[in-house]
CSV table of C-alpha atoms in Angstrom, one decimal:
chain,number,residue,atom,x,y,z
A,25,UNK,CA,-9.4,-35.4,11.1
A,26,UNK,CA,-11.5,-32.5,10.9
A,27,UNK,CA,-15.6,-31.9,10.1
A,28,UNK,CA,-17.1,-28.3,9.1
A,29,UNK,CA,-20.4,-27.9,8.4
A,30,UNK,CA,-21.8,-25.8,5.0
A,31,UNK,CA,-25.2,-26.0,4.6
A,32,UNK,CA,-27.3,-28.3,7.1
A,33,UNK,CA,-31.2,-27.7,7.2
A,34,UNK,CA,-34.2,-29.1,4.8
A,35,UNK,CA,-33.4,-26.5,2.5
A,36,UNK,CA,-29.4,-27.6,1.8
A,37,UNK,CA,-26.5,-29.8,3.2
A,38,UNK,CA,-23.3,-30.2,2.7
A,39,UNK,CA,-20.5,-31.2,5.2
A,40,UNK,CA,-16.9,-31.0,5.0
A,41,UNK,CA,-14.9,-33.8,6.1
A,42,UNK,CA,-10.8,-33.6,5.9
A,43,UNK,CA,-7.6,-35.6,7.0
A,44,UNK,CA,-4.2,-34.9,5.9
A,45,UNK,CA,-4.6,-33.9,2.2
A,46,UNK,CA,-7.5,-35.7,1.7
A,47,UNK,CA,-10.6,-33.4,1.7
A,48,UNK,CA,-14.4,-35.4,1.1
A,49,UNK,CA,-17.7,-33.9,0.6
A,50,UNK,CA,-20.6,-35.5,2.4
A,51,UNK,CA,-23.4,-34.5,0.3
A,52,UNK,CA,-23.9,-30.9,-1.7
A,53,UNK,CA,-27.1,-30.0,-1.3
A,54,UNK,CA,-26.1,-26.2,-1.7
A,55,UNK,CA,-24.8,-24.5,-5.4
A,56,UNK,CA,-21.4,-24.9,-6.9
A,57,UNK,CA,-20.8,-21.3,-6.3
A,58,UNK,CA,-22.1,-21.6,-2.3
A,59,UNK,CA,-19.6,-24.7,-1.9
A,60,UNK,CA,-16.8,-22.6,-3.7
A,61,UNK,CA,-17.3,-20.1,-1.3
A,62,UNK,CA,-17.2,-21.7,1.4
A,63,UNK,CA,-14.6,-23.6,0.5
A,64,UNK,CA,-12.6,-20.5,-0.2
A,65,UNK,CA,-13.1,-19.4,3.6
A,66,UNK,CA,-11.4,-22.8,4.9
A,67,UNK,CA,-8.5,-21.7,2.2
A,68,UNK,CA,-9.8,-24.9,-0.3
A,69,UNK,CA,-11.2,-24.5,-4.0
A,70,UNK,CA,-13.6,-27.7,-5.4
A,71,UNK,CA,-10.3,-28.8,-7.3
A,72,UNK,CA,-8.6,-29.9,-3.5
A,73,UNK,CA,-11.6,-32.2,-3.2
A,74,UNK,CA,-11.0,-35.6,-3.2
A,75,UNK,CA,-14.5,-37.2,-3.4
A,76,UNK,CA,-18.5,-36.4,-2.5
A,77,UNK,CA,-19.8,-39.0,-0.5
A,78,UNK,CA,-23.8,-39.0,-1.1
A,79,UNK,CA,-26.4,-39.9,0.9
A,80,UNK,CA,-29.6,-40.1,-1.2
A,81,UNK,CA,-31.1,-38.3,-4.1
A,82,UNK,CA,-33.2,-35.8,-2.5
A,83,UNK,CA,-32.5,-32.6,-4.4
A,84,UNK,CA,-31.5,-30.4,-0.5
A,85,UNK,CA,-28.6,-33.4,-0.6
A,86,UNK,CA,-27.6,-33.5,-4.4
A,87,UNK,CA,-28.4,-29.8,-6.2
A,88,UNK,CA,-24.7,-28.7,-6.7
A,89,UNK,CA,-23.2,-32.2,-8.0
A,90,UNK,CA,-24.2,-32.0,-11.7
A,91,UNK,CA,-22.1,-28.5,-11.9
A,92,UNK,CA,-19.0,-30.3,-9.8
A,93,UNK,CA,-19.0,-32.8,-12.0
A,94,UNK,CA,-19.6,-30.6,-15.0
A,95,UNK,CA,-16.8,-28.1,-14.0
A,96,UNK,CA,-14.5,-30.1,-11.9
A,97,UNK,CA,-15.2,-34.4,-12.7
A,98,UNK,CA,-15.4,-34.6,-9.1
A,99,UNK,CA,-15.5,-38.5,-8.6
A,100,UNK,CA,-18.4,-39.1,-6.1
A,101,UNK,CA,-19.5,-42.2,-4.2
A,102,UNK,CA,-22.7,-43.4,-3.8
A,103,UNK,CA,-24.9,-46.8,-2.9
A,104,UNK,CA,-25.8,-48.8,-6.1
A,105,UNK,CA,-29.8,-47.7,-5.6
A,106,UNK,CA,-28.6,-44.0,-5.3
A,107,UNK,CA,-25.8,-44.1,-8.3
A,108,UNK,CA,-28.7,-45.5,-10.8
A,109,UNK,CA,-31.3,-42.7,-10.0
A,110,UNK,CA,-28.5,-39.9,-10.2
A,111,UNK,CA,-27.4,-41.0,-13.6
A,112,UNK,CA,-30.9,-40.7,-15.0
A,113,UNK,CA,-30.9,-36.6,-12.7
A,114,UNK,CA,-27.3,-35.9,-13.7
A,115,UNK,CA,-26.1,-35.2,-17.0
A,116,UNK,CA,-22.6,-36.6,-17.3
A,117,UNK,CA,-22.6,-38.1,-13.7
A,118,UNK,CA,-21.6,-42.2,-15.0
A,119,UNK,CA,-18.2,-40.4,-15.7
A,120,UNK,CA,-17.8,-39.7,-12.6
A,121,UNK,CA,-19.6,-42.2,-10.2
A,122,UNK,CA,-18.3,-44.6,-8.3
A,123,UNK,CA,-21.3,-47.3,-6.8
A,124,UNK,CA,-21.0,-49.3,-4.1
A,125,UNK,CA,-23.1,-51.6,-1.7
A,126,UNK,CA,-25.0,-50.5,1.2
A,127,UNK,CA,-23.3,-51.6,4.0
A,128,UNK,CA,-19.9,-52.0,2.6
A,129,UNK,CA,-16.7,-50.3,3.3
A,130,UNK,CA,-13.7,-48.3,1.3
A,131,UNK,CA,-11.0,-46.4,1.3
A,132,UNK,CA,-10.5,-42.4,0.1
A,133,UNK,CA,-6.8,-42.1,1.1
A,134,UNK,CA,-6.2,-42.4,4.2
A,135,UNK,CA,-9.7,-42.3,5.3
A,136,UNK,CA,-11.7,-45.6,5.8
A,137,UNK,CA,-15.6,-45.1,4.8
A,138,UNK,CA,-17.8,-47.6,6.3
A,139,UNK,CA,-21.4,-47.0,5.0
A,140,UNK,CA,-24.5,-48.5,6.6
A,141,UNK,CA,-28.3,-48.3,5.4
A,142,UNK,CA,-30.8,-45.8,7.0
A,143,UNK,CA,-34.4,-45.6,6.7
A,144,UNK,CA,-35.6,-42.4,4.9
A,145,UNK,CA,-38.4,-42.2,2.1
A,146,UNK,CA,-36.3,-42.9,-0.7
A,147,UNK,CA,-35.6,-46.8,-2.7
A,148,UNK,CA,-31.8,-46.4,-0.5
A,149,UNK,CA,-30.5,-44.3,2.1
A,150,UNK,CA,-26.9,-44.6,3.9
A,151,UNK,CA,-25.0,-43.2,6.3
A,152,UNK,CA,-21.0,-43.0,7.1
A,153,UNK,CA,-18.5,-43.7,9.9
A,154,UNK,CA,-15.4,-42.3,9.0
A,155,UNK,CA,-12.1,-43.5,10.4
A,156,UNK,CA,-9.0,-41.8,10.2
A,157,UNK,CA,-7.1,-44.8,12.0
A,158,UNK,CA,-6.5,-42.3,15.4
A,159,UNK,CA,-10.3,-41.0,15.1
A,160,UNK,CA,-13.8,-41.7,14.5
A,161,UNK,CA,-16.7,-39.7,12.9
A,162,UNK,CA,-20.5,-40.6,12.2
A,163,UNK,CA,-23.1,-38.9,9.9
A,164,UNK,CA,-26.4,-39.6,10.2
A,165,UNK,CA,-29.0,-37.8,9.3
A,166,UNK,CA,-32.7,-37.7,7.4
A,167,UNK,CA,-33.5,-41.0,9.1
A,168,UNK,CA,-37.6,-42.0,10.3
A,169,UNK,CA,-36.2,-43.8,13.4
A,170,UNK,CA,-32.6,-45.3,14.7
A,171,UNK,CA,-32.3,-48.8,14.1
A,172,UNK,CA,-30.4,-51.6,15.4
A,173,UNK,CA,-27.5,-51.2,12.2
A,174,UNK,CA,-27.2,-47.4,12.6
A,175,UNK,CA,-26.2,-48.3,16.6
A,176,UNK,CA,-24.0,-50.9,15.3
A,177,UNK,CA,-22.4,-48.7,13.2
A,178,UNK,CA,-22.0,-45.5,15.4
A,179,UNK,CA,-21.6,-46.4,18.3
A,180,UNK,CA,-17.8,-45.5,19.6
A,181,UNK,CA,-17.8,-42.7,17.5
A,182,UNK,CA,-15.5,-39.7,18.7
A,183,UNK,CA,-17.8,-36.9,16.8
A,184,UNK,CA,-21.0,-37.8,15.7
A,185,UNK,CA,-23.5,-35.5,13.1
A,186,UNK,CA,-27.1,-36.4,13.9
A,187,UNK,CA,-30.1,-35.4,13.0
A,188,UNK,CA,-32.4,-33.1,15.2
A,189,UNK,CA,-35.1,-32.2,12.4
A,190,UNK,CA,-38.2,-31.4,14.2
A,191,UNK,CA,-40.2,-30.5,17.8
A,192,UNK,CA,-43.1,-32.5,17.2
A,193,UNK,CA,-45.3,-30.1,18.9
A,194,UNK,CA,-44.2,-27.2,16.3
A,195,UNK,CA,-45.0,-30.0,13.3
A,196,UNK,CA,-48.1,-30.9,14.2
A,197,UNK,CA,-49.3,-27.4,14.9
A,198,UNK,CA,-48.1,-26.0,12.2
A,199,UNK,CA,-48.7,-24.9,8.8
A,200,UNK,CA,-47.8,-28.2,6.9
A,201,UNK,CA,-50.0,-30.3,5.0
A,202,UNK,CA,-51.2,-33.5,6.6
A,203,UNK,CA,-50.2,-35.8,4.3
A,204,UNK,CA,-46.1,-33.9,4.6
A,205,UNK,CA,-46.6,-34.3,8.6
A,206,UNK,CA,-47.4,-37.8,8.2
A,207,UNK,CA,-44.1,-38.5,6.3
A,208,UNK,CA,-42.0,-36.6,8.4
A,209,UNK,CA,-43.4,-38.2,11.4
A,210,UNK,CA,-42.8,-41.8,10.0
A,211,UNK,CA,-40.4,-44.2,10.7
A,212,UNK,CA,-39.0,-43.6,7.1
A,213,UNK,CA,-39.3,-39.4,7.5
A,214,UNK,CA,-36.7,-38.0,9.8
A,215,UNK,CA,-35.9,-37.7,13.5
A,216,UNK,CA,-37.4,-35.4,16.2
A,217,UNK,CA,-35.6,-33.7,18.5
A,218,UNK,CA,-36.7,-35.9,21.2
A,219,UNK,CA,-35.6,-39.3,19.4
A,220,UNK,CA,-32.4,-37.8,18.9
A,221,UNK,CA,-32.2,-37.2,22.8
A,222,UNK,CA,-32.8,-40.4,23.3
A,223,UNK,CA,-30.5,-41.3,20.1
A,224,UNK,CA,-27.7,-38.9,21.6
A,225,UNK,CA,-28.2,-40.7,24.8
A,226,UNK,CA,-26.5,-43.8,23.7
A,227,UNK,CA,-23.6,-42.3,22.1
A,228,UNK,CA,-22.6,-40.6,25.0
A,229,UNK,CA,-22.9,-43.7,26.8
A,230,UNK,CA,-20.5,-45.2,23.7
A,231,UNK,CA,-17.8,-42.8,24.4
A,232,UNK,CA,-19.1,-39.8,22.2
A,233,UNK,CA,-17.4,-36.6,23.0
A,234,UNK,CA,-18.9,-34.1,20.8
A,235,UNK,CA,-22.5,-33.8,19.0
A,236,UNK,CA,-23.7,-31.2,16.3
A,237,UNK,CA,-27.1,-31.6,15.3
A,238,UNK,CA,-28.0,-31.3,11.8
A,239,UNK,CA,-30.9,-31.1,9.1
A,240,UNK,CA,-32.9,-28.7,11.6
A,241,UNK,CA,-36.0,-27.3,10.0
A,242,UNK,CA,-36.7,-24.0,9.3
A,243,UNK,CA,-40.6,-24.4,10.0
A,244,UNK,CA,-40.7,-27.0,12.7
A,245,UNK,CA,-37.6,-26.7,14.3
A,246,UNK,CA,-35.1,-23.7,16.3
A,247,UNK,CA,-31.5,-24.1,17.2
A,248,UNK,CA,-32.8,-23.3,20.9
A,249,UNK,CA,-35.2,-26.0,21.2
A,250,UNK,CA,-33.1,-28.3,19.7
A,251,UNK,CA,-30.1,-27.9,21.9
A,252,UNK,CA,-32.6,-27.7,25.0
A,253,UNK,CA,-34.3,-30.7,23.9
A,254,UNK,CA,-31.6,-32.9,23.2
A,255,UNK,CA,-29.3,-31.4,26.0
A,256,UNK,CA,-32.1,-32.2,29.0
A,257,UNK,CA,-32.0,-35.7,27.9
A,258,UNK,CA,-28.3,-36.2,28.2
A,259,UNK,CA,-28.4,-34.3,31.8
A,260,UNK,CA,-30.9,-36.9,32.4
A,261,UNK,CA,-28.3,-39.7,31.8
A,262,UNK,CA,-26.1,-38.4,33.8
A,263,UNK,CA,-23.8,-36.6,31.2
A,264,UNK,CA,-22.4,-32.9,32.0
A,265,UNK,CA,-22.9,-30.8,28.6
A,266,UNK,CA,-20.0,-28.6,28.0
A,267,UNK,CA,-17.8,-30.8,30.3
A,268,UNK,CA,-18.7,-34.9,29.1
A,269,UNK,CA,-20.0,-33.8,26.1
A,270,UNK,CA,-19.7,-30.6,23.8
A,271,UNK,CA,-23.3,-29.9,22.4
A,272,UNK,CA,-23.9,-27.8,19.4
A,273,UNK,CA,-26.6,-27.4,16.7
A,274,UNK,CA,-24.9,-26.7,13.0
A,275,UNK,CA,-26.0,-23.4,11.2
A,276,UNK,CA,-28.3,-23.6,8.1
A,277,UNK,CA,-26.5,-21.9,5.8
A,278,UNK,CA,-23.5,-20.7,6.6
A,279,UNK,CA,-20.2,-22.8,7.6
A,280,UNK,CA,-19.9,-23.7,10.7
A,281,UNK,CA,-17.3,-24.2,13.4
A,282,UNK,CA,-14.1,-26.7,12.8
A,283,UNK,CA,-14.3,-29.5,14.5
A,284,UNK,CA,-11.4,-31.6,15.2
A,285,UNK,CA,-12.2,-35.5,15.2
């Protein structure tokens, strides 16, 4: 199993997720004719896709499904709270839905998609482990804090996609409205660079290998300070970087390195 970053900051994501000949989506928050070129650079067109699995609604994770499933009737998977808002966004998109509970778990080939609910400012949020049956891969991102089920749920991994959205420092001081800092700082906005130390901490400890961190801001955040940030606090629990544990931060909007699972 493989994972390649497209698009990963507030202003887009989209992550590429493939096994054999099965090729999944997790969220396209980037244009059809971004994700068909990136595609095209990892030698795949939108028609070798087998699925989009979808996080929430928020436009920087959904912009580019109503033309995939204009153009292509991509089939695309998302929690019952999730699936009733897009059909109401996204012309055409009952056709191609496929809803399922929060929590629960299914098959896309060979691939074994266990989903589990996040807190983020929207009705339903979830994120994925993905299992290839040799490997393990979890997504998590554009979550306020790290509960008790997202441990549950990622622990083990082999790869794991976190979030690393904001220094706290650069929010606060910065140019955003207080009521926007309030939200991002909540336990239902999305994690700081120092919770996802503390977050990357424990799946080290779990067995971890390699960690990209994802959904960096463009205001409130740098690939620097992230990787610093997060990178002290493993040091601190006794993890080498670059030896225990590979340490990366995703770009924003370009594809990023293959990762193999």
């Amino acid at each position: 199993m493989t994972v390649c970053t497209l698009a990963s900051s507030s202003s887009g994501n989209c992550t590429l997720v493939s096994h054999g000949g099965v090729h999944v989506l997790i969220d396209v928050g980037i244009s059809l004719r971004r994700i068909t070129a990136a595609l095209k650079q990892l030698g795949l067109t939108p028609g070798d896709l087998s699925g989009v699995l979808l996080t929430h609604e928020h436009a920087d994770h959904i912009i580019g499904l109503g033309m995939l499933v204009k153009h292509h009737q991509t089939r695309f998977y998302a929690p019952n709270g999730v699936a009733q808002a897009l059909c109401e966004i996204v012309p055409g998109a009952s056709s191609c839905l496929v809803p399922f509970i929060a929590g629960t778990e299914f098959s896309l080939g060979d691939l074994l998609v266990t989903s589990f609910v996040t807190p983020h400012d929207t009705p339903e949020s979830v994120g994925y482990r993905i299992d290839s049956g040799r490997s393990t891969l979890a997504f998590v991102t554009d979550i306020g804090c790290v509960t008790q089920p997202i441990l549950n749920a990622v622990l083990g991994a082999d790869v794991a996609v976190i979030e690393a959205n904001h220094d706290v420092s650069m929010l606060k001081n910065g140019a955003y409205p207080p009521y926007l800092k309030r939200r991002i700082l909540s336990e239902r906005g999305h994690l700081s660079n120092a919770d996802s130390g503390l977050f990357a901490q424990r799946l080290a400890k779990s067995g971890t290998r390699k960690l990209i961190l994802a959904h960096l801001s463009r205001e409130n955040n740098t690939p620097r300070l992230a990787l610093e940030t997060v990178g002290t606090a493993l040091i601190a629990a006794g993890a080498s970087v670059g030896g225990d544990v590979l340490l990366e931060a995703a770009p924003a909007d370009q594809p990023g390195r293959i990762y193999i699972v």
